[in-house]
Coordinates of C-alpha atoms in Angstrom, one line a residue:
Chain A
X10 CA -31.9 -25.3 7.8
X11 CA -32.0 -28.8 9.2
X12 CA -33.2 -29.9 5.8
X13 CA -30.0 -28.8 4.3
X14 CA -27.8 -30.9 6.5
X15 CA -25.7 -33.2 4.5
X16 CA -26.1 -31.1 1.4
X17 CA -23.7 -28.4 2.5
X18 CA -20.2 -29.8 2.8
X19 CA -17.6 -27.4 1.5
X20 CA -14.8 -29.8 2.4
X21 CA -16.3 -32.4 0.1
X22 CA -17.0 -30.1 -2.9
X23 CA -15.1 -26.8 -2.6
X24 CA -11.4 -27.7 -2.2
X25 CA -8.8 -25.9 -4.3
X26 CA -8.3 -27.6 -7.6
X27 CA -4.8 -26.3 -8.5
X28 CA -1.9 -28.6 -7.7
X29 CA 0.9 -27.1 -9.7
X30 CA 1.5 -24.4 -12.2
X31 CA 2.6 -26.5 -15.1
X32 CA 3.2 -24.5 -18.2
X33 CA 0.1 -24.1 -20.2
X34 CA -0.7 -22.4 -23.4
X35 CA -3.5 -20.5 -21.6
X36 CA -2.9 -19.3 -18.1
X37 CA -4.7 -21.2 -15.3
X38 CA -6.6 -19.2 -12.6
X39 CA -8.5 -20.1 -9.5
X40 CA -10.0 -18.0 -6.8
X41 CA -12.1 -18.2 -3.6
X42 CA -14.2 -15.1 -3.2
X43 CA -16.0 -14.0 -0.1
X44 CA -18.4 -11.1 0.5
X45 CA -19.7 -10.0 3.9
X46 CA -22.4 -7.5 4.5
X47 CA -23.1 -6.0 8.0
X48 CA -24.3 -2.7 9.3
X49 CA -21.7 -0.1 8.3
X50 CA -19.5 -2.7 6.5
X51 CA -19.1 -4.1 3.0
X52 CA -16.2 -6.5 2.9
X53 CA -14.7 -8.4 -0.1
X54 CA -11.9 -10.9 0.4
X55 CA -10.4 -12.8 -2.6
X56 CA -7.7 -15.5 -2.5
X57 CA -6.4 -16.3 -5.9
X58 CA -3.9 -18.5 -7.6
X59 CA -2.5 -18.2 -11.1
X60 CA 0.0 -20.1 -13.2
X61 CA 3.3 -18.4 -13.6
X62 CA 3.9 -16.5 -16.8
X63 CA 5.8 -18.6 -19.4
X64 CA 9.5 -18.1 -19.2
X65 CA 9.4 -17.0 -15.5
X66 CA 11.8 -18.9 -13.3
X67 CA 10.8 -21.0 -10.3
X68 CA 12.9 -23.3 -8.2
X69 CA 10.0 -25.9 -7.9
X70 CA 9.4 -28.5 -10.5
X71 CA 6.6 -28.4 -11.5
X72 CA 6.5 -24.6 -10.7
X73 CA 4.3 -23.5 -7.9
X74 CA 1.4 -21.1 -8.7
X75 CA 1.5 -17.4 -7.8
X76 CA -0.8 -16.3 -5.1
X77 CA -2.6 -13.0 -4.5
X78 CA -4.8 -11.8 -1.8
X79 CA -7.3 -8.9 -2.4
X80 CA -9.2 -7.2 0.4
X81 CA -11.7 -4.4 -0.2
X82 CA -13.6 -2.9 2.6
X83 CA -16.0 0.0 3.0
X84 CA -16.7 1.3 6.5
X85 CA -17.8 3.9 5.3
X86 CA -14.6 4.8 3.4
X87 CA -13.0 2.3 1.1
X88 CA -9.7 0.8 2.1
X89 CA -8.0 -2.2 0.6
X90 CA -4.9 -4.2 -0.2
X91 CA -3.6 -6.3 -3.0
X92 CA -0.8 -8.5 -1.9
X93 CA 1.2 -10.8 -4.1
X94 CA 2.4 -14.1 -2.5
X95 CA 5.1 -15.7 -4.5
X96 CA 4.8 -19.1 -2.8
X97 CA 1.4 -19.9 -1.4
X98 CA 1.0 -23.1 0.6
X99 CA -1.8 -25.6 -0.1
X100 CA -2.6 -28.7 1.9
X101 CA -2.6 -32.0 -0.1
X102 CA -6.4 -32.2 0.2
X103 CA -6.8 -28.6 -1.1
X104 CA -8.7 -27.5 2.0
X105 CA -6.1 -25.4 3.8
X106 CA -4.3 -22.6 2.0
X107 CA -1.9 -20.1 3.4
X108 CA -1.1 -17.0 1.5
X109 CA 1.8 -15.5 3.5
X110 CA 0.2 -14.1 6.7
X111 CA -3.3 -14.8 5.4
X112 CA -5.2 -18.0 5.2
X113 CA -8.4 -19.7 4.1
X114 CA -9.6 -23.0 5.5
X115 CA -12.3 -25.1 3.9
X116 CA -14.1 -27.3 6.5
X117 CA -17.1 -29.6 6.5
X118 CA -19.0 -26.9 8.4
X119 CA -17.9 -23.9 6.4
X120 CA -15.0 -21.6 5.9
X121 CA -12.5 -19.7 8.0
X122 CA -10.9 -16.6 6.5
X123 CA -8.0 -14.8 8.2
X124 CA -6.4 -11.7 7.0
X125 CA -3.5 -10.2 9.0
X126 CA -2.3 -7.0 7.4
X127 CA -1.1 -4.8 10.2
X128 CA 0.8 -2.5 7.9
X129 CA -2.5 -1.6 6.3
X130 CA -4.4 -1.5 9.6
X131 CA -6.4 -4.5 8.6
X132 CA -7.3 -7.7 10.5
X133 CA -10.1 -10.1 9.6
X134 CA -11.0 -13.4 11.3
X135 CA -14.3 -14.8 10.1
X136 CA -16.1 -18.1 10.2
X137 CA -18.7 -18.5 7.3
X138 CA -21.2 -21.3 7.5
X139 CA -23.2 -22.1 4.3
X140 CA -26.9 -21.2 4.6
X141 CA -28.0 -22.0 1.1
X142 CA -27.6 -25.0 -1.2
X143 CA -24.7 -24.2 -3.6
X144 CA -25.0 -24.3 -7.4
X145 CA -22.3 -25.1 -9.8
X146 CA -21.4 -24.9 -13.5
X147 CA -18.8 -26.8 -15.3
X148 CA -16.7 -25.9 -18.3
X149 CA -18.8 -22.7 -18.9
X150 CA -17.5 -21.1 -22.1
X151 CA -16.1 -17.6 -21.6
X152 CA -15.1 -17.1 -25.1
X153 CA -13.6 -19.3 -27.8
X154 CA -11.2 -21.8 -26.2
X155 CA -11.7 -20.5 -22.7
X156 CA -13.7 -22.2 -20.0
X157 CA -14.5 -21.7 -16.4
X158 CA -15.9 -24.0 -13.7
X159 CA -17.6 -22.4 -10.7
X160 CA -19.6 -23.0 -7.6
X161 CA -21.4 -20.5 -5.5
X162 CA -23.1 -20.3 -2.2
X163 CA -25.4 -17.4 -2.2
X164 CA -25.8 -17.0 1.5
X165 CA -23.7 -17.8 4.5
X166 CA -24.0 -17.0 8.2
X167 CA -20.9 -15.0 9.3
X168 CA -19.4 -14.6 12.7
X169 CA -16.1 -13.1 13.7
X170 CA -14.1 -10.0 13.9
X171 CA -13.0 -7.3 11.5
X172 CA -10.6 -4.4 12.2
X173 CA -10.1 -1.7 9.7
X174 CA -7.9 1.1 11.1
X175 CA -9.7 2.5 14.1
X176 CA -13.0 0.8 13.2
X177 CA -13.8 -2.5 14.8
X178 CA -16.7 -4.9 13.9
X179 CA -17.8 -7.8 16.0
X180 CA -20.0 -9.9 13.7
X181 CA -22.7 -12.3 15.0
X182 CA -25.0 -13.7 12.4
X183 CA -24.0 -11.3 9.6
X184 CA -24.7 -12.5 6.1
X185 CA -22.2 -13.4 3.4
X186 CA -21.7 -14.8 -0.1
X187 CA -19.1 -17.1 -1.5
X188 CA -18.0 -18.3 -4.9
X189 CA -15.1 -20.4 -6.2
X190 CA -13.9 -20.3 -9.8
X191 CA -11.3 -22.1 -11.7
X192 CA -10.3 -22.4 -15.3
X193 CA -8.0 -21.4 -18.1
X194 CA -8.2 -17.9 -19.5
X195 CA -6.2 -14.7 -19.9
X196 CA -7.1 -11.3 -18.6
X197 CA -7.8 -9.4 -21.8
X198 CA -9.5 -12.3 -23.6
X199 CA -12.7 -11.3 -25.4
X200 CA -15.2 -11.5 -22.6
X201 CA -16.6 -9.4 -19.8
X202 CA -19.0 -10.2 -17.0
X203 CA -21.4 -8.4 -14.8
X204 CA -22.4 -10.1 -11.6
X205 CA -24.0 -9.3 -8.3
X206 CA -24.9 -10.7 -5.0
X207 CA -28.0 -9.3 -3.2
X208 CA -28.6 -10.0 0.5
X209 CA -31.3 -8.6 2.7
X210 CA -30.4 -5.8 5.1
X211 CA -32.4 -7.7 7.8
X212 CA -30.4 -10.8 8.5
X213 CA -33.6 -12.5 9.6
X214 CA -35.0 -12.2 6.1
X215 CA -33.8 -15.5 4.7
X216 CA -33.3 -14.6 1.1
X217 CA -30.5 -14.4 -1.4
X218 CA -30.3 -13.3 -5.0
X219 CA -27.5 -13.7 -7.6
X220 CA -27.5 -12.1 -11.0
X221 CA -24.9 -12.6 -13.7
X222 CA -24.3 -12.0 -17.4
X223 CA -21.4 -12.8 -19.8
X224 CA -20.6 -10.7 -22.8
X225 CA -17.9 -10.2 -25.3
X226 CA -15.2 -7.6 -24.6
X227 CA -16.9 -4.8 -26.4
X228 CA -20.2 -5.6 -24.6
X229 CA -22.0 -5.8 -27.9
X230 CA -23.0 -9.5 -27.6
X231 CA -24.7 -11.2 -24.7
X232 CA -23.7 -14.8 -24.3
X233 CA -25.4 -15.6 -21.0
X234 CA -27.7 -14.0 -18.5
X235 CA -29.2 -15.6 -15.4
X236 CA -30.8 -14.8 -12.1
X237 CA -31.3 -17.1 -9.1
X238 CA -33.3 -16.6 -5.9
X239 CA -32.9 -18.6 -2.7
X240 CA -35.3 -18.7 0.3
X241 CA -34.5 -20.6 3.5
X242 CA -31.5 -22.0 1.7
X243 CA -33.4 -23.5 -1.2
X244 CA -33.4 -22.2 -4.7
X245 CA -36.9 -21.0 -5.4
X246 CA -36.4 -19.3 -8.8
X247 CA -34.0 -19.8 -11.6
X248 CA -34.3 -17.7 -14.8
X249 CA -32.2 -17.2 -17.8
X250 CA -32.2 -16.1 -21.4
X251 CA -35.3 -14.2 -22.5
X252 CA -36.8 -14.6 -19.0
X253 CA -34.3 -12.1 -17.7
X254 CA -34.2 -8.4 -18.7
X255 CA -32.0 -5.6 -17.5
X256 CA -32.3 -1.8 -17.9
X257 CA -29.4 0.5 -17.1
X258 CA -30.3 4.1 -16.1
X259 CA -27.8 6.9 -16.5
X260 CA -24.1 6.7 -15.8
X261 CA -22.4 6.6 -12.4
X262 CA -19.9 9.5 -12.8
X263 CA -18.3 9.7 -9.3
X264 CA -14.6 9.1 -9.3
X265 CA -13.6 5.6 -7.9
X266 CA -13.1 5.9 -4.2
X267 CA -10.3 3.4 -4.3
X268 CA -8.1 2.1 -7.2
X269 CA -5.9 -0.9 -6.6
X270 CA -3.1 -1.8 -7.1
X271 CA -2.3 1.9 -6.6
X272 CA 0.6 2.1 -9.2
X273 CA -1.9 1.1 -11.9
X274 CA -3.8 4.3 -11.4
X275 CA -0.8 6.2 -12.8
X276 CA -0.9 4.3 -16.1
X277 CA -4.7 4.0 -16.3
X278 CA -5.9 7.4 -15.4
X279 CA -9.4 7.0 -16.8
X280 CA -12.0 7.7 -14.2
X281 CA -15.1 7.0 -16.3
X282 CA -15.8 3.6 -14.9
X283 CA -18.7 3.1 -17.4
X284 CA -21.1 1.7 -14.8
X285 CA -24.7 2.5 -14.5
X286 CA -26.1 4.8 -11.8
X287 CA -29.1 2.5 -11.4
X288 CA -29.8 -1.0 -12.7
X289 CA -33.3 -2.6 -12.9
X290 CA -33.3 -6.4 -13.2
X291 CA -36.4 -8.4 -14.0
X292 CA -36.7 -12.1 -14.1
X293 CA -39.6 -14.6 -14.4
X294 CA -40.1 -18.3 -14.3
X295 CA -43.6 -19.6 -15.0
X296 CA -45.9 -17.6 -12.6
X297 CA -43.0 -16.4 -10.4
X298 CA -41.3 -13.1 -10.9
X299 CA -38.9 -10.7 -9.2
X300 CA -37.7 -7.2 -9.9
X301 CA -34.8 -5.5 -8.2
X302 CA -33.5 -2.0 -8.4
X303 CA -29.8 -1.5 -7.6
X304 CA -28.5 2.0 -7.0
X305 CA -24.7 2.5 -7.3
X306 CA -23.6 4.1 -4.1
X307 CA -19.8 3.8 -4.1
X308 CA -17.2 2.2 -6.3
X309 CA -13.8 0.6 -5.8
X310 CA -11.8 -0.4 -8.8
X311 CA -9.3 -3.3 -9.3
X312 CA -7.1 -2.7 -12.3
X313 CA -5.7 -6.0 -13.7
X314 CA -2.9 -5.9 -16.3
X315 CA -4.0 -7.5 -19.5
X316 CA -2.2 -10.7 -20.3
X317 CA -3.1 -10.3 -24.0
X318 CA -1.5 -6.9 -24.6
X319 CA 1.5 -5.2 -23.1
X320 CA -0.3 -2.0 -22.1
X321 CA -3.9 -3.3 -21.7
X322 CA -5.8 -3.0 -18.5
X323 CA -9.0 -4.8 -17.4
X324 CA -11.0 -2.9 -14.8
X325 CA -13.0 -4.8 -12.3
X326 CA -15.5 -2.3 -10.8
X327 CA -16.8 -3.4 -7.4
X328 CA -19.9 -1.3 -6.7
X329 CA -22.0 -1.4 -3.6
X330 CA -25.4 0.1 -3.0
X331 CA -28.9 -0.4 -1.8
X332 CA -31.4 -2.8 -3.4
X333 CA -35.1 -2.8 -3.4
X334 CA -36.7 -6.1 -4.4
X335 CA -40.3 -6.9 -5.2
X336 CA -42.0 -9.8 -6.8
X337 CA -44.2 -12.9 -6.4
X338 CA -42.9 -16.4 -5.7
X339 CA -45.1 -19.5 -5.0
X340 CA -48.1 -17.3 -4.8
X341 CA -46.6 -15.0 -2.1
X342 CA -46.0 -11.3 -2.7
X343 CA -42.5 -10.4 -1.6
X344 CA -40.8 -7.1 -0.8
X345 CA -37.5 -6.5 0.9
X346 CA -34.6 -4.1 1.1
X347 CA -31.1 -5.3 0.7
X348 CA -27.5 -4.6 0.0
X349 CA -26.0 -5.3 -3.4
X350 CA -22.4 -5.9 -4.4
X351 CA -22.1 -5.6 -8.1
X352 CA -19.0 -6.4 -10.2
X353 CA -18.7 -4.8 -13.6
X354 CA -15.7 -6.0 -15.7
X355 CA -14.6 -3.5 -18.3
X356 CA -11.9 -3.5 -21.0
Chain B
X26 CA 29.6 7.0 -13.8
X27 CA 29.6 3.3 -13.8
X28 CA 26.4 1.6 -15.0
X29 CA 27.2 -1.6 -13.0
X30 CA 27.4 -0.2 -9.5
X31 CA 24.5 -0.9 -7.2
X32 CA 25.3 -1.2 -3.4
X33 CA 27.1 2.1 -3.3
X34 CA 24.6 3.9 -5.4
X35 CA 22.7 6.9 -4.0
X36 CA 19.1 5.8 -3.1
X37 CA 17.2 7.0 -6.2
X38 CA 19.7 5.4 -8.6
X39 CA 19.8 2.2 -6.5
X40 CA 16.0 2.0 -6.5
X41 CA 15.7 2.6 -10.2
X42 CA 18.5 0.2 -11.0
X43 CA 16.7 -2.5 -9.0
X44 CA 13.5 -1.8 -10.8
X45 CA 15.2 -2.0 -14.2
X46 CA 16.9 -5.2 -13.2
X47 CA 13.5 -6.7 -12.1
X48 CA 11.9 -5.6 -15.4
X49 CA 14.6 -7.3 -17.4
X50 CA 14.2 -10.6 -15.4
X51 CA 10.4 -10.7 -15.0
X52 CA 9.0 -8.8 -17.9
X53 CA 11.5 -8.8 -20.8
X54 CA 8.9 -7.8 -23.3
X55 CA 8.3 -4.5 -21.4
X56 CA 12.1 -4.0 -21.2
X57 CA 12.2 -4.2 -25.0
X58 CA 9.4 -1.7 -25.2
X59 CA 11.2 0.6 -22.8
X60 CA 14.4 0.3 -24.8
X61 CA 12.6 1.2 -28.0
X62 CA 11.5 4.5 -26.4
X63 CA 14.8 5.2 -24.8
X64 CA 16.8 4.5 -27.9
X65 CA 15.0 7.4 -29.5
X66 CA 15.2 9.6 -26.4
X67 CA 17.5 9.2 -23.4
X68 CA 16.0 10.9 -20.4
X69 CA 17.7 13.1 -17.7
X70 CA 16.5 12.5 -14.2
X71 CA 17.1 14.7 -11.2
X72 CA 15.7 12.9 -8.1
X73 CA 16.5 14.4 -4.7
X74 CA 19.4 16.2 -6.4
X75 CA 20.8 12.9 -7.8
X76 CA 21.4 13.9 -11.5
X77 CA 21.7 11.0 -14.0
X78 CA 20.3 9.7 -17.2
X79 CA 18.5 6.6 -18.4
X80 CA 19.6 5.4 -21.8
X81 CA 20.0 2.2 -23.8
X82 CA 23.4 0.5 -23.7
X83 CA 24.1 -3.1 -25.0
X84 CA 20.3 -3.5 -25.5
X85 CA 19.4 -2.8 -21.9
X86 CA 18.2 0.3 -20.1
X87 CA 21.2 1.8 -18.2
X88 CA 21.9 4.6 -15.8
X89 CA 24.6 7.0 -16.8
X90 CA 25.8 10.6 -16.6
X91 CA 23.3 13.3 -17.6
X92 CA 22.9 13.9 -21.3
X93 CA 24.1 17.2 -22.7
X94 CA 22.3 19.0 -24.1
X95 CA 19.2 17.5 -22.4
X96 CA 16.1 16.8 -24.5
X97 CA 13.9 15.8 -21.6
X98 CA 14.6 16.4 -17.9
X99 CA 12.4 15.1 -15.1
X100 CA 13.0 16.7 -11.7
X101 CA 11.3 15.4 -8.5
X102 CA 12.0 13.6 -5.3
X103 CA 11.4 10.1 -3.8
X104 CA 8.6 11.3 -1.7
X105 CA 6.7 12.5 -4.7
X106 CA 7.5 9.4 -6.7
X107 CA 6.0 7.3 -3.9
X108 CA 3.0 9.6 -3.7
X109 CA 2.4 9.1 -7.4
X110 CA 2.7 5.3 -7.2
X111 CA 0.6 5.2 -4.2
X112 CA -2.2 7.1 -6.0
X113 CA -2.1 9.9 -3.5
X114 CA -1.8 12.4 -6.3
X115 CA -1.9 12.4 -10.1
X116 CA 0.9 13.5 -12.4
X117 CA -1.0 16.7 -13.2
X118 CA -1.5 17.4 -9.5
X119 CA 2.2 16.9 -8.8
X120 CA 3.2 19.2 -11.6
X121 CA 0.7 21.9 -10.4
X122 CA 2.1 21.6 -6.9
X123 CA 5.6 22.1 -8.1
X124 CA 6.6 18.6 -6.9
X125 CA 7.3 17.3 -10.4
X126 CA 9.0 19.3 -13.1
X127 CA 9.0 18.1 -16.7
X128 CA 11.0 20.0 -19.3
X129 CA 11.3 19.3 -23.0
X130 CA 9.6 19.8 -26.4
X131 CA 6.1 18.5 -26.5
X132 CA 7.0 15.7 -29.0
X133 CA 9.9 14.6 -26.7
X134 CA 7.7 14.6 -23.6
X135 CA 5.3 12.4 -25.5
X136 CA 8.2 9.9 -26.1
X137 CA 9.1 10.1 -22.4
X138 CA 5.5 9.4 -21.5
X139 CA 5.7 6.2 -23.7
X140 CA 8.9 5.2 -21.9
X141 CA 7.2 5.7 -18.5
X142 CA 4.2 3.8 -19.6
X143 CA 6.3 0.8 -20.8
X144 CA 8.2 0.9 -17.5
X145 CA 5.2 1.0 -15.3
X146 CA 3.2 -1.5 -17.3
X147 CA 6.1 -3.9 -17.0
X148 CA 6.6 -3.4 -13.3
X149 CA 3.0 -4.0 -12.4
X150 CA 3.3 -7.3 -14.1
X151 CA 6.4 -8.3 -12.2
X152 CA 5.8 -10.6 -9.2
X153 CA 8.5 -8.7 -7.4
X154 CA 6.9 -5.3 -8.1
X155 CA 5.3 -5.0 -4.7
X156 CA 8.7 -5.4 -2.9
X157 CA 10.1 -2.6 -5.0
X158 CA 7.3 -0.3 -4.0
X159 CA 7.8 -1.1 -0.4
X160 CA 11.5 -0.3 -0.7
X161 CA 10.6 3.0 -2.3
X162 CA 8.3 3.8 0.7
X163 CA 11.1 3.1 3.1
X164 CA 13.4 5.6 1.4
X165 CA 10.6 8.1 0.8
X166 CA 9.8 8.0 4.5
X167 CA 13.5 8.6 5.4
X168 CA 13.4 11.8 3.4
X169 CA 10.6 13.4 5.3

């Protein structure tokens, strides 16, 4: 890891980009997304900002963005909260953000995430230190006229404390994932994505894998597909296009264990989440290759009101499950077991 | 029954009036959608024995005296309303358990469902929607 010193500085690179919510023809969105995987715990925390809908009133000029905090946790049952924050606070350097009682700090050495939701029996206080060189993409096209910038850190070392009802977790050297996205698009625009983070079950196994694809809303056209592998913090495989192939097996038919925000479940009663029961992903780059098999174990669903239609809903399916990975990289045969957090976006 | 009272309203009407006011301020397109459904079909509500109707007046959804004769009547309580919005049970489960009673011709119930859909799709898009749900929880808890 000493070789990575100086190349991992979230404060330099990962600050919040939004400064105001000036009226725009296309809504602006930005989020900081964290995943933590530990024995008996899958945790997702998302802090997000969005420009206010046109015509909505705000006393600030320019109007301040709307904030939202999303927490999903499985330990082993799913619990979660989606909380709107009308007036989030951002430091001028974009490195400290307060969303009501919750906050995220971006430091030179990493991140601190604090969630205080006593009404939901939830408390999180984590420090996440980057353990892999981040990658970034700028102005990636989602669909016509819509672009997204993103950075991701595929592996972080996580320490801290999580309380979920009666369950308590003291984390020392757990593993995590982080990404940061910002751009202009509307939920309901003609795109979907499928994306996953895979981290080894053994924290000493210094690997990380990220897979993603981008499709149109009907999922009939594939715009982008890529897979990255890191070892000891360094990217050792990057594949895309025809060098990546995916096969979905069967359909995961178990009812979502959690659907948030809860009122959305009344108006979006579909329980067919249209996610695979098993996914096989293969990637190669020159002589290197990996294959991983992800098995859907449990699903929590975020239901996002479409911004393109008055009754549309975009379902973000967060699916967790075991992963078995095999392959050969730099002449070495690899095989390890891990934990996958998959996100399937469906219209 | 006055359609402009608020602070002195019984709880179900106060909560619904607050929700309709929020809808009008924060999601006017959904208020228009709701009014389109209600213009064709005012709905009678009986919530915790508060009997009233939701209809359109002056281009806005308004609470008033029950409609006679009723075309659609929805009978339930605040506890069940909260349980539905908290995804503790579905509409079908509530009907089967006798916690939600829906009466009307099938075609009228379909229009009422459209009205409910417009109302809820609007409220989930309102930044103040979360506060309304918390207020409902407070009142639902009092009723237990």
